[in-house]
Short mmCIF file of C-alpha atoms and ligand atoms in Angstrom, two decimals:
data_model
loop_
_atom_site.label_atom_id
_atom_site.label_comp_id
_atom_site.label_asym_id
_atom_site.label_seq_id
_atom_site.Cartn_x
_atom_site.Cartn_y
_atom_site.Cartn_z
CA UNK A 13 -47.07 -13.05 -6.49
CA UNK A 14 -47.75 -16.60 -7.14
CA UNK A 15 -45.14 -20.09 -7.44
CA UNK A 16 -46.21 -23.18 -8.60
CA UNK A 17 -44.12 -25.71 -6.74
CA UNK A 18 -43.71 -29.49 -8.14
CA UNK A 19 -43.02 -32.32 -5.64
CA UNK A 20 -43.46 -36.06 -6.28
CA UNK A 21 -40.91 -38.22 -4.87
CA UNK A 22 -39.77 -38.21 -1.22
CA UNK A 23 -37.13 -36.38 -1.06
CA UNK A 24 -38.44 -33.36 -2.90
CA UNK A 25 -41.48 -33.86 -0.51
CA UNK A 26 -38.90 -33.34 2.23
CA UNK A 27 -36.84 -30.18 0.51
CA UNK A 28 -40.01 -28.49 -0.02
CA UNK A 29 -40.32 -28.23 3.30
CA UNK A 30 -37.29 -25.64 3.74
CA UNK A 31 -39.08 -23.31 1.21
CA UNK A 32 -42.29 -23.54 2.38
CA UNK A 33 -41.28 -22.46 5.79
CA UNK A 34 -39.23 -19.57 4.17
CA UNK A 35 -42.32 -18.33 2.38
CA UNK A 36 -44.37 -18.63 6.00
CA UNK A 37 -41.81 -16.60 7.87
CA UNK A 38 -41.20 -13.87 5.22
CA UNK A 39 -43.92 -11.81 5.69
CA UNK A 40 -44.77 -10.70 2.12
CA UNK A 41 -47.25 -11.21 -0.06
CA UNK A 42 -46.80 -14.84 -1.90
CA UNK A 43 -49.22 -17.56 -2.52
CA UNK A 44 -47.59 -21.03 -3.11
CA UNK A 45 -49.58 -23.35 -5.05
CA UNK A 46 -48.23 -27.21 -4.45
CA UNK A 47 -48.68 -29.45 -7.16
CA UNK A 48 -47.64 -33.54 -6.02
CA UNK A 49 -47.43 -35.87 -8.96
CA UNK A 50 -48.28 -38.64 -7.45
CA UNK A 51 -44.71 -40.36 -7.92
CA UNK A 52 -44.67 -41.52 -4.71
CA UNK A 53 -48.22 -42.30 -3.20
CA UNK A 54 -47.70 -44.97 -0.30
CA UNK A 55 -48.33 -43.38 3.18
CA UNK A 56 -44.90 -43.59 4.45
CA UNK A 57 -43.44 -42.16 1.27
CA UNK A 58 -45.31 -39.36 0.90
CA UNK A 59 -48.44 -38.18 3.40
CA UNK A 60 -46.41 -38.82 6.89
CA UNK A 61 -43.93 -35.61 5.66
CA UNK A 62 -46.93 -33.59 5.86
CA UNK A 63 -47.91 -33.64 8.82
CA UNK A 64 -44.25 -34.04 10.72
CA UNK A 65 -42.49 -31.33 8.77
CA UNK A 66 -45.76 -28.69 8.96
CA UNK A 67 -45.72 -28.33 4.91
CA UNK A 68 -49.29 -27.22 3.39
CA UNK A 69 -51.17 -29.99 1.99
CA UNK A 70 -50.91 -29.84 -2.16
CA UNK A 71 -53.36 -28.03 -4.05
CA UNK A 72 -53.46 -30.57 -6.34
CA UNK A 73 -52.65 -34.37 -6.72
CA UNK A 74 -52.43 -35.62 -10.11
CA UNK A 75 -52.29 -39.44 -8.65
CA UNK A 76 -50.02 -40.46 -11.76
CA UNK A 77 -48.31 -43.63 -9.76
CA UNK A 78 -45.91 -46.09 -10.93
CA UNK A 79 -44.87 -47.01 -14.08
CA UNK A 80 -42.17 -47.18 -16.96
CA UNK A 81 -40.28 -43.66 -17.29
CA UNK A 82 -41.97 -42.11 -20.49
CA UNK A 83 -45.51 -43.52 -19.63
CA UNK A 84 -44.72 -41.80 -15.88
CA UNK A 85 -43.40 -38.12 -17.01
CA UNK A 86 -45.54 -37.75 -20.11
CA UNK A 87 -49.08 -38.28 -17.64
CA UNK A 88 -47.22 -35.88 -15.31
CA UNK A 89 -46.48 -33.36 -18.42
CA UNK A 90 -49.93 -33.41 -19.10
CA UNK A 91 -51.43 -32.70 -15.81
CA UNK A 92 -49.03 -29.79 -14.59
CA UNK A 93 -49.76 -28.05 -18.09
CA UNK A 94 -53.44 -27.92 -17.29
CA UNK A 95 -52.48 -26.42 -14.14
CA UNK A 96 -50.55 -23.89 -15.15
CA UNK A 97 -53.05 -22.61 -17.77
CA UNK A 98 -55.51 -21.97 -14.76
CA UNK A 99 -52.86 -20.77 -12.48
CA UNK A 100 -50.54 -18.60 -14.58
CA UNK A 101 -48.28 -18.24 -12.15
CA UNK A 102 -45.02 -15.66 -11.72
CA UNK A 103 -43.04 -18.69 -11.10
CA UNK A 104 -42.08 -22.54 -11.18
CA UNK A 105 -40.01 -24.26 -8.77
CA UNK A 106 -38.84 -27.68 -8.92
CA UNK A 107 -36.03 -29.26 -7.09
CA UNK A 108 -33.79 -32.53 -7.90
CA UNK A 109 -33.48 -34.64 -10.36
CA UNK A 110 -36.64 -36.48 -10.44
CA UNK A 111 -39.31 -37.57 -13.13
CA UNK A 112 -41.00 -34.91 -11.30
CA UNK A 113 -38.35 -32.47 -11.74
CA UNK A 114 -38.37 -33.22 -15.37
CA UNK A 115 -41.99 -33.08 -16.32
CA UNK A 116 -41.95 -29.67 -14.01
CA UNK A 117 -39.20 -28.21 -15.77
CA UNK A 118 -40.09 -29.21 -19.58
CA UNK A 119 -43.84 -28.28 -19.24
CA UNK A 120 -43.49 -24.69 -17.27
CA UNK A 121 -40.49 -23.71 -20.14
CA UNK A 122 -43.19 -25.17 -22.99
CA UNK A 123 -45.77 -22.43 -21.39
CA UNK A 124 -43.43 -19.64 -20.70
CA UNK A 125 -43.16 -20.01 -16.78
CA UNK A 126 -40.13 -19.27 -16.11
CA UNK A 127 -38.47 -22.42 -13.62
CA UNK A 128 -36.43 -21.73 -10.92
CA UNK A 129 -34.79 -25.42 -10.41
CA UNK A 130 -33.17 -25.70 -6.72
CA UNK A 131 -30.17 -28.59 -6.71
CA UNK A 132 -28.95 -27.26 -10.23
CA UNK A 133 -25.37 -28.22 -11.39
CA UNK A 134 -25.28 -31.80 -10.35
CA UNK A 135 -23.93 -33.95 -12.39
CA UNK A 136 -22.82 -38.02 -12.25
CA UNK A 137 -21.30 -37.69 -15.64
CA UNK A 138 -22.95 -40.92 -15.90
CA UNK A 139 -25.72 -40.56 -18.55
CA UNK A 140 -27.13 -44.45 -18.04
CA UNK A 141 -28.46 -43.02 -14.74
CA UNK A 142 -32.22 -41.73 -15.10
CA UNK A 143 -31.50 -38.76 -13.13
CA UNK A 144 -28.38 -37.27 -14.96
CA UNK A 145 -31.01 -37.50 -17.87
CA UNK A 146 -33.24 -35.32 -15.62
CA UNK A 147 -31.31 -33.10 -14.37
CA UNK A 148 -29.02 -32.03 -17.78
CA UNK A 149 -32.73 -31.41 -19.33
CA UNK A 150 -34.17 -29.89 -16.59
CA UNK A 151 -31.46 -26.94 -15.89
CA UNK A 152 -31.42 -26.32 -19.69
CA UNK A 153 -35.14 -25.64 -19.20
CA UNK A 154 -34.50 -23.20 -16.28
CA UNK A 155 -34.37 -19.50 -15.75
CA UNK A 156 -32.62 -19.37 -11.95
CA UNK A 157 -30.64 -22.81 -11.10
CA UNK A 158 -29.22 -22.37 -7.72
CA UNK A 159 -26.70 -24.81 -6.96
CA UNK A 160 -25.87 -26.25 -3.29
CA UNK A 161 -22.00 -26.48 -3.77
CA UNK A 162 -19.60 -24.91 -6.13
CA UNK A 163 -19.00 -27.89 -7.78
CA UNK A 164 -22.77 -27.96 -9.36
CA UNK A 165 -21.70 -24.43 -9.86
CA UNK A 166 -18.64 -24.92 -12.18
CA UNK A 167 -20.56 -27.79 -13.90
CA UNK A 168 -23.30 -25.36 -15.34
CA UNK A 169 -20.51 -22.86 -15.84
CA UNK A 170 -18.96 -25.72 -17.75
CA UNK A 171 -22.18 -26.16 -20.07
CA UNK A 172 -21.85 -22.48 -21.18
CA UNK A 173 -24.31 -20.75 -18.40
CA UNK A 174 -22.74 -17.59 -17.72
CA UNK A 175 -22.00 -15.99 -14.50
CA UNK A 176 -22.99 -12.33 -13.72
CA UNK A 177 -26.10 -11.76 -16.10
CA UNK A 178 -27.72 -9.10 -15.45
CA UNK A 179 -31.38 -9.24 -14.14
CA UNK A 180 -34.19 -9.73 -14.69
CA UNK A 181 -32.80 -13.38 -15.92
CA UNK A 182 -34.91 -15.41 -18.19
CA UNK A 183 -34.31 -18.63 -19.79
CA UNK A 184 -32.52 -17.47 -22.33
CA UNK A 185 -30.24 -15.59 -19.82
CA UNK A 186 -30.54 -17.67 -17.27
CA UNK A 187 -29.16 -16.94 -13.54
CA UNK A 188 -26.62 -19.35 -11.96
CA UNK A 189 -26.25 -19.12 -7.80
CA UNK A 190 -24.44 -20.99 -5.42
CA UNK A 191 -26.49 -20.93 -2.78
CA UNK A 192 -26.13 -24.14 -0.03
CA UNK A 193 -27.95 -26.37 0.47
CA UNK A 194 -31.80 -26.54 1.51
CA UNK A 195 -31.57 -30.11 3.03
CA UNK A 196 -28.81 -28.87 5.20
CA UNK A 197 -31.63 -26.12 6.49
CA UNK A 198 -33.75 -29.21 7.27
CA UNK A 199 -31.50 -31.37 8.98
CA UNK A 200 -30.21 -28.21 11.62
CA UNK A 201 -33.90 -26.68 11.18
CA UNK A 202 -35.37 -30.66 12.62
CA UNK A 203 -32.02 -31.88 14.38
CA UNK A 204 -33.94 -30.79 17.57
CA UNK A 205 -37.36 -31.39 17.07
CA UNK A 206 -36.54 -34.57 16.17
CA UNK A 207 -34.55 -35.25 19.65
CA UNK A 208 -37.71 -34.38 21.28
CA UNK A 209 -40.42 -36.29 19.31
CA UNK A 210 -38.77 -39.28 17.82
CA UNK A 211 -38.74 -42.69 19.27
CA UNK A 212 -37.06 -44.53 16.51
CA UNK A 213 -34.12 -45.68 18.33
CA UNK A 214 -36.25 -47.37 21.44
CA UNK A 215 -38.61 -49.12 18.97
CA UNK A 216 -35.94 -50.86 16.76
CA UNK A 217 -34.73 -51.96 19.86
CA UNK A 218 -30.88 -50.39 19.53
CA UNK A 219 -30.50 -48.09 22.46
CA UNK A 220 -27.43 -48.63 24.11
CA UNK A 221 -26.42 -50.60 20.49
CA UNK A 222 -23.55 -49.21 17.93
CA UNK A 223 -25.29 -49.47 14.98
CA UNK A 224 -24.99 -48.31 11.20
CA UNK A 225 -27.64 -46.71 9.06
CA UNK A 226 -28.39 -48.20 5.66
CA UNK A 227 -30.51 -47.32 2.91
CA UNK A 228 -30.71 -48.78 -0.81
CA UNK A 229 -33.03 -47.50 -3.82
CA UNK A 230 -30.81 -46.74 -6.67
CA UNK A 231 -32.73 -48.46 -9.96
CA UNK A 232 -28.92 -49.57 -11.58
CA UNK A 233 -28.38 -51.57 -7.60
CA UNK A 234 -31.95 -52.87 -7.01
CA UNK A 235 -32.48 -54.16 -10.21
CA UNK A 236 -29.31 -55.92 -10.91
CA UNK A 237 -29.55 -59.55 -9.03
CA UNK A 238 -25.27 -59.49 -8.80
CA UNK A 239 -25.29 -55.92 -7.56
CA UNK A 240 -28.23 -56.29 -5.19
CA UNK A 241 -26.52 -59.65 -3.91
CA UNK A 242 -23.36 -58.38 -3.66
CA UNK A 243 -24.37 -55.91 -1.11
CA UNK A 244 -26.86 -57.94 1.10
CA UNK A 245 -23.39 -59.87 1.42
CA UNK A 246 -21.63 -57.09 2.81
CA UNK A 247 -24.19 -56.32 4.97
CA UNK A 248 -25.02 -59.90 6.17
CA UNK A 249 -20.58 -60.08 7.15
CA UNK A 250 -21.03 -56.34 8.70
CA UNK A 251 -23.74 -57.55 11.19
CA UNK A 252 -21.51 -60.14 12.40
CA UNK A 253 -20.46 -57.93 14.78
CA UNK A 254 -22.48 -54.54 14.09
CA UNK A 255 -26.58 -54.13 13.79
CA UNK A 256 -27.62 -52.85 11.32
CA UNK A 257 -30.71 -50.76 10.26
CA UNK A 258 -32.23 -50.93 7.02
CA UNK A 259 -35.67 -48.59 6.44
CA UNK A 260 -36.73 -50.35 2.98
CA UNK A 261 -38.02 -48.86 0.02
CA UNK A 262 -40.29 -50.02 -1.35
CA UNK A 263 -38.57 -50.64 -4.53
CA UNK A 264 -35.45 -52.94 -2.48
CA UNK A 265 -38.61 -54.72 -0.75
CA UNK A 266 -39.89 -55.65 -4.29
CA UNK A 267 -36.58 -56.58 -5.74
CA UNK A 268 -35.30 -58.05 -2.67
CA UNK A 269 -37.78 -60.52 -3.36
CA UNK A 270 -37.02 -61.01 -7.47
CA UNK A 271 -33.23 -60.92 -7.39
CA UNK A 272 -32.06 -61.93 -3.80
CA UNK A 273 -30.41 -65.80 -3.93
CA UNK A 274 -33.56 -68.09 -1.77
CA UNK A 275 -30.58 -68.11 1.23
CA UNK A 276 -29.57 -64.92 0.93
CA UNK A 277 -32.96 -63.47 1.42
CA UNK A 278 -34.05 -66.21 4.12
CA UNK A 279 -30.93 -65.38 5.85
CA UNK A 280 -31.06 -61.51 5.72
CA UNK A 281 -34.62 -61.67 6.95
CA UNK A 282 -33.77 -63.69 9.70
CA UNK A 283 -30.84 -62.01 10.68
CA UNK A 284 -31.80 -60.35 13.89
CA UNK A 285 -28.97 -57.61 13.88
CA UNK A 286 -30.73 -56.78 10.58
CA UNK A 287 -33.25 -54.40 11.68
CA UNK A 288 -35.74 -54.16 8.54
CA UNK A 289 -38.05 -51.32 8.86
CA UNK A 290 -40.98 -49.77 6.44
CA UNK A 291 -39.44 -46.57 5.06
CA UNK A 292 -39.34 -44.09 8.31
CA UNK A 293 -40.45 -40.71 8.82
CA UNK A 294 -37.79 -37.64 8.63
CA UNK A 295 -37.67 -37.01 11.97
CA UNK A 296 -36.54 -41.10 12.87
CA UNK A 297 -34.16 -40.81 9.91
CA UNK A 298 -32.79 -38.08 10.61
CA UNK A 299 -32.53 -39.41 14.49
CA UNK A 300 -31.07 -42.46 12.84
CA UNK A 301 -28.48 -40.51 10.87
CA UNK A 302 -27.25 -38.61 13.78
CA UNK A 303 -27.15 -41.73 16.09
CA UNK A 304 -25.40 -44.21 13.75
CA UNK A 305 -21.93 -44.66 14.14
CA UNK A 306 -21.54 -44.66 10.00
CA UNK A 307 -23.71 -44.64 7.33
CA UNK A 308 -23.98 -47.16 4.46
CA UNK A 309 -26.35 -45.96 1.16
CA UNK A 310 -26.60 -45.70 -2.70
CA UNK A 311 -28.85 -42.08 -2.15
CA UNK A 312 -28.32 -38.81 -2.67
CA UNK A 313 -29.95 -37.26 0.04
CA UNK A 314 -28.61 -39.86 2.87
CA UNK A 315 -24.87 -39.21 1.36
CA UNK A 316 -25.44 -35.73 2.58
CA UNK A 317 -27.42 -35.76 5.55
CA UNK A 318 -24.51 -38.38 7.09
CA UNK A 319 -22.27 -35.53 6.66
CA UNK A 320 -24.54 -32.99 8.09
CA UNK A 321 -24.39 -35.48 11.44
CA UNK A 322 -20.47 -35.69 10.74
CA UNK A 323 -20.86 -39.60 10.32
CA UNK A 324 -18.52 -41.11 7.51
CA UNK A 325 -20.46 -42.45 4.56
CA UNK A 326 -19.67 -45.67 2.55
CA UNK A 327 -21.56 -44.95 -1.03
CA UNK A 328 -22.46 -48.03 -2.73
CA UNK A 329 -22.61 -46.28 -6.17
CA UNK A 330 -19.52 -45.90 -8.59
CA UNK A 331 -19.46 -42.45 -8.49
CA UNK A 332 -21.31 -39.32 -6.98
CA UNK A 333 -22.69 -35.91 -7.50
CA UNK A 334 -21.08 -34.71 -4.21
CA UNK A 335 -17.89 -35.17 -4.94
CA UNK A 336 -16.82 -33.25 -1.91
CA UNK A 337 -17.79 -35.13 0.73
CA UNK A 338 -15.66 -37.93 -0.80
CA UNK A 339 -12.91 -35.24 -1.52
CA UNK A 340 -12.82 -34.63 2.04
CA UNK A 341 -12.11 -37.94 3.44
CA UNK A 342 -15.64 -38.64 5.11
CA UNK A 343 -17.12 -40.78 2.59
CA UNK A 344 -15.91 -43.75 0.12
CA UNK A 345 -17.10 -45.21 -2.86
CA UNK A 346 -17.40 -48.57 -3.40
CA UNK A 347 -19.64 -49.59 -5.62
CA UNK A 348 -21.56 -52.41 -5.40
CA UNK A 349 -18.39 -54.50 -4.53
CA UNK A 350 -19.03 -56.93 -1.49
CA UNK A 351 -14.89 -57.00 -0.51
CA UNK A 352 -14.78 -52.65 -0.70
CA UNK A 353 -17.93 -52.16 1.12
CA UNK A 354 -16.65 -54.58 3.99
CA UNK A 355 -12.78 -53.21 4.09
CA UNK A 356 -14.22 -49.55 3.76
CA UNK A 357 -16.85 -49.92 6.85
CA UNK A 358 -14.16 -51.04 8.67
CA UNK A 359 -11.55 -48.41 7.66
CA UNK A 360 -14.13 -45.82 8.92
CA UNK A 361 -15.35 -47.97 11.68
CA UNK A 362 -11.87 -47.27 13.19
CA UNK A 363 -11.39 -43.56 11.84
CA UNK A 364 -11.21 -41.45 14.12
CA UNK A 365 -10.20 -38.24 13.07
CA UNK A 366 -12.27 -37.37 10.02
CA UNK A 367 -13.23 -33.75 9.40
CA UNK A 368 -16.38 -32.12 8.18
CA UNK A 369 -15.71 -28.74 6.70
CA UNK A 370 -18.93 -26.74 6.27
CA UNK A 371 -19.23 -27.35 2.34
CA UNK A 372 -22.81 -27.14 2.35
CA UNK A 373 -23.84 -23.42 2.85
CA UNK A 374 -24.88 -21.76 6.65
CA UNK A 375 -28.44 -22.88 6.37
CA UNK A 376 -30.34 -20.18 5.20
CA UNK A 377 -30.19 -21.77 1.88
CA UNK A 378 -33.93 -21.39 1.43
CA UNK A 379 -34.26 -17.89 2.53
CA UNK A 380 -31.63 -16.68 -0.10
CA UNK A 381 -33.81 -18.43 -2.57
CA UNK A 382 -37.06 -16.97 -1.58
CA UNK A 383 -35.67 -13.33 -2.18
CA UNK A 384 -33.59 -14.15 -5.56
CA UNK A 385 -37.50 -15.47 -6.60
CA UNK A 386 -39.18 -12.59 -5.06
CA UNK A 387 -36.76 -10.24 -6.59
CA UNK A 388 -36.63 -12.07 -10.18
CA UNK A 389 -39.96 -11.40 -10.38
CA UNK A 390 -40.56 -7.88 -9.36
CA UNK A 391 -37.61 -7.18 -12.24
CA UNK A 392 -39.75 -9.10 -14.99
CA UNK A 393 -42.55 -7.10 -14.18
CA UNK A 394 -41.12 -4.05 -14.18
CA UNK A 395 -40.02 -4.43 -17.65
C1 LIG B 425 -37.37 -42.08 -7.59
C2 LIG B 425 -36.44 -41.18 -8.42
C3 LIG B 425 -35.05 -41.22 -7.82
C4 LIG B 425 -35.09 -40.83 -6.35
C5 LIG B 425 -36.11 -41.68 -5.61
C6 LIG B 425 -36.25 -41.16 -4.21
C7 LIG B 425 -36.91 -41.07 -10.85
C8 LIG B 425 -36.50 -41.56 -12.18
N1 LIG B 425 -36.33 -41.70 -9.79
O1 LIG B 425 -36.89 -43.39 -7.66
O2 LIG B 425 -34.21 -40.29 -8.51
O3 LIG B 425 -33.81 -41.01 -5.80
O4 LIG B 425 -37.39 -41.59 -6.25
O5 LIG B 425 -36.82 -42.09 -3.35
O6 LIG B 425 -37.69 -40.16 -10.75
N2 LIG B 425 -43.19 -47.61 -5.17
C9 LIG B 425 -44.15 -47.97 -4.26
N3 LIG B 425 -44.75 -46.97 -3.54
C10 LIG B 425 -44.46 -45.66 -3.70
C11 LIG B 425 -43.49 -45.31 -4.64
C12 LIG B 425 -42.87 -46.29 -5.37
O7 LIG B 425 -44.45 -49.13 -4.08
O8 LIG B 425 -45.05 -44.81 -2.99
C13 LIG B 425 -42.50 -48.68 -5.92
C14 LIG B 425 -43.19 -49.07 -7.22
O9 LIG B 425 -43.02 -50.43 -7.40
C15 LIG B 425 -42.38 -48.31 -8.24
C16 LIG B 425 -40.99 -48.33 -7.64
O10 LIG B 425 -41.19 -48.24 -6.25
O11 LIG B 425 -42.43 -48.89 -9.52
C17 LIG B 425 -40.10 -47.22 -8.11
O12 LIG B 425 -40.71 -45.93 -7.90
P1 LIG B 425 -40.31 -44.68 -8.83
O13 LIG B 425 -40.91 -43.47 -8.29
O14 LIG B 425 -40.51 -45.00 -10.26
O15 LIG B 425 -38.74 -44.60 -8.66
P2 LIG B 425 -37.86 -44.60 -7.36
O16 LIG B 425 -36.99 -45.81 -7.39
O17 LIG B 425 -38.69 -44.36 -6.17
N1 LIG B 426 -35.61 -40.57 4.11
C1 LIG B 426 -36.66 -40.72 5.02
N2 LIG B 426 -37.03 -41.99 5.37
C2 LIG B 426 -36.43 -43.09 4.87
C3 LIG B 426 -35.35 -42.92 3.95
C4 LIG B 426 -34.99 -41.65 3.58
O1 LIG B 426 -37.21 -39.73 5.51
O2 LIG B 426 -36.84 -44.21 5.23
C5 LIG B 426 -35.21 -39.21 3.72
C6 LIG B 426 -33.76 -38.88 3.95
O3 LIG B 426 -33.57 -38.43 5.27
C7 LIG B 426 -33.51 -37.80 2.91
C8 LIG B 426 -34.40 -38.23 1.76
O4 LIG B 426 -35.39 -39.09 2.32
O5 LIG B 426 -33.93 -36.54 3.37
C9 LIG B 426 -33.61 -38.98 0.73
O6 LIG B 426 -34.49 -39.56 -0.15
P1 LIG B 426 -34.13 -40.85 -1.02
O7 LIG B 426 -33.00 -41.57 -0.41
O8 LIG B 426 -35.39 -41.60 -1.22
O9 LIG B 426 -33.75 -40.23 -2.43
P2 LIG B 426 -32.49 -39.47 -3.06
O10 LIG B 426 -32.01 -38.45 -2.09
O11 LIG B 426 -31.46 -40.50 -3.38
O12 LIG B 426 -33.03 -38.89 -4.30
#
């Protein structure tokens, strides 16, 4: 039995990782062929997951890099089509919302692979953002979409995907799951590991320090000189009395530098309860999430893992695809609004009796995968 799985961008880098280990510890008979895009290429983006998180090295790299969104997918189109030609594989999994995901998802369905797309059923209802693009293509494209919560699950229900179709499925009768959530395998899978091994929190120099966790990448806030101002103002007022650390991607670093006001960047990067870091490693970020006393982020994946660590979440996006965790009462949004960033840190600063219901699955999200694959494919074979 053979899967083709597509990673590219960080955090898919980082999901894979739950799967992989699945298809390690199950015993049976599956070869996973990795195929990176190239998406993300600097060291601290992409290689350093490797080695922390024990996933096998990719098969292949197709080095596509940076560039505009059409220019990006269609090189990554072309390369994963060659691949599966020579591979023919049982199988292609993709996961997220990416460019990645999309050039995964289109070319597999193109060659009759059927795609097995893990984060299905997410939806911003916000069609300006890249990744709602991405995703609405990429489960139409799929044969299994397993979705982490039952929201993603009413959304494809919502689209016309029907529930209880019998097996084998295939994309024309497609499978729907809800299934949990892989990352939330990671974070409990790591929690520990990363106790042991990370040293994050004596190199920034916070120990003994409350501090909050930040993170910024979303295109519509890095690109958009009011939006990306706005927020370094709420941060710079937050770090009046409250450090702050800020692992930059490398997209922020670039636009910090275009769209930041000459004092507002002088005075962020001299702001020494600013701690500015390279992007980290899982392990520190997730040592980070679990010792901040709230989170503050535009990204998907941070949104989440806050509530894994049961730390409330101020989103700096206008809306979300996890609605629940905003539902719930442990995360805000706020947009890129300077005045509701500040007066919602604060309203959480002071919160103390926030719950975190388990919303997220009992993390053996990845397992449950494996055998709906395994089992998909033994049915199409049979036939
Ligand atoms: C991408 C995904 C986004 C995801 C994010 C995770 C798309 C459309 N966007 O956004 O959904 O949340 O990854 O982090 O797929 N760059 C580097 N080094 C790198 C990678 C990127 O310098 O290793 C810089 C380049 O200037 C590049 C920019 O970051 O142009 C943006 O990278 P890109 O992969 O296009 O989008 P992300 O913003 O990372
Ligand atoms: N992450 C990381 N180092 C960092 C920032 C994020 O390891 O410096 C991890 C984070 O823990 C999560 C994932 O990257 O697992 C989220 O990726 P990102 O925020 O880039 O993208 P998104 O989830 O918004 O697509």
């Amino acid at each position: 039995m053979k899967i083709v799985t597509i990673i590219g961008a960080r955090p898919q880098i980082i999901k894979a990782a739950a799967l992989s280990r699945a298809v390690g510890n199950s015993g049976k008979d599956i070869h996973e062929v990795i195929i990176h895009t190239g998406q993300h290429y600097d060291e601290n983006m992409s290689r350093v997951f490797f080695d922390e998180l024990q996933i096998p090295h990719p098969d292949y790299n197709l080095n596509v890099g940076s560039g505009t969104h059409g220019e990006q997918t269609a090189k990554m189109m072309a390369g994963i089509e060659k691949i599966l030609f020579d591979e023919k594989p049982d199988m292609l999994v993709v996961y997220g919302d990416t460019n990645s995901t999309l050039a995964g998802a289109v070319a597999a369905a193109k060659a009759h692979i059927p795609v097995a797309h893990i984060e299905a059923g997410l939806r911003s209802f916000n069609k300006s953002m890249p990744e709602e693009i991405n995703r609405i293509c990429c489960d139409h494209c799929s044969t299994l979409l397993f979705s982490p919560t039952k929201t993603g699950f009413d959304n494809l229900v919502r689209e016309g995907f029907v529930q209880n179709t019998k097996k084998p499925f295939t994309i024309d009768r497609p499978g729907i799951y809800h299934c949990g959530d892989i990352m939330y395998d990671n974070s409990l899978h790591f929690a520990k590991i990363a106790e042991q091994e990370s040293d994050i929190i004596e190199s920034t120099g916070i120990k003994g320090k409350t501090f909050t966790l930040c993170t910024i990448h979303r295109d519509n806030n890095t690109d958009d000189p009011t939006r990306l101002n706005n927020i370094f103002n709420a941060l710079n007022e937050i770090s009046k009395k409250n450090d702050i650390v800020l692992p930059l991607h490398p997209r922020t670093k670039k636009m910090m530098a275009e769209n930041l006001d000459a004092q507002l960047l002088s005075q962020t990067e001299n702001n020494n309860r600013i701690h500015i870091l390279p992007p980290v490693s899982f392990l520190d970020m997730i040592m980070l999430e679990n010792k901040a006393n709230l989170v503050l982020t535009d990204s998907g994946g941070v949104q989440k893992e806050a509530y894994f660590f049961k730390k409330p979440c101020v989103i700096m996006r206008r809306e979300t695809e996890w609605v629940e965790i905003v539902e719930t009462g442990a995360a805000a949004l706020c947009d890129a609004d300077k005045q509701t960033i500040i007066e919602k840190f604060h309203y959480f600063e002071n919160k103390k009796d926030i719950s975190f219901p388990a919303i997220f699955g009992d993390g053996k999200a990845a397992e449950f995968i494996l055998d709906e694959l395994i089992d998909n494919i033994e049915r199409a074979r049979i036939l």
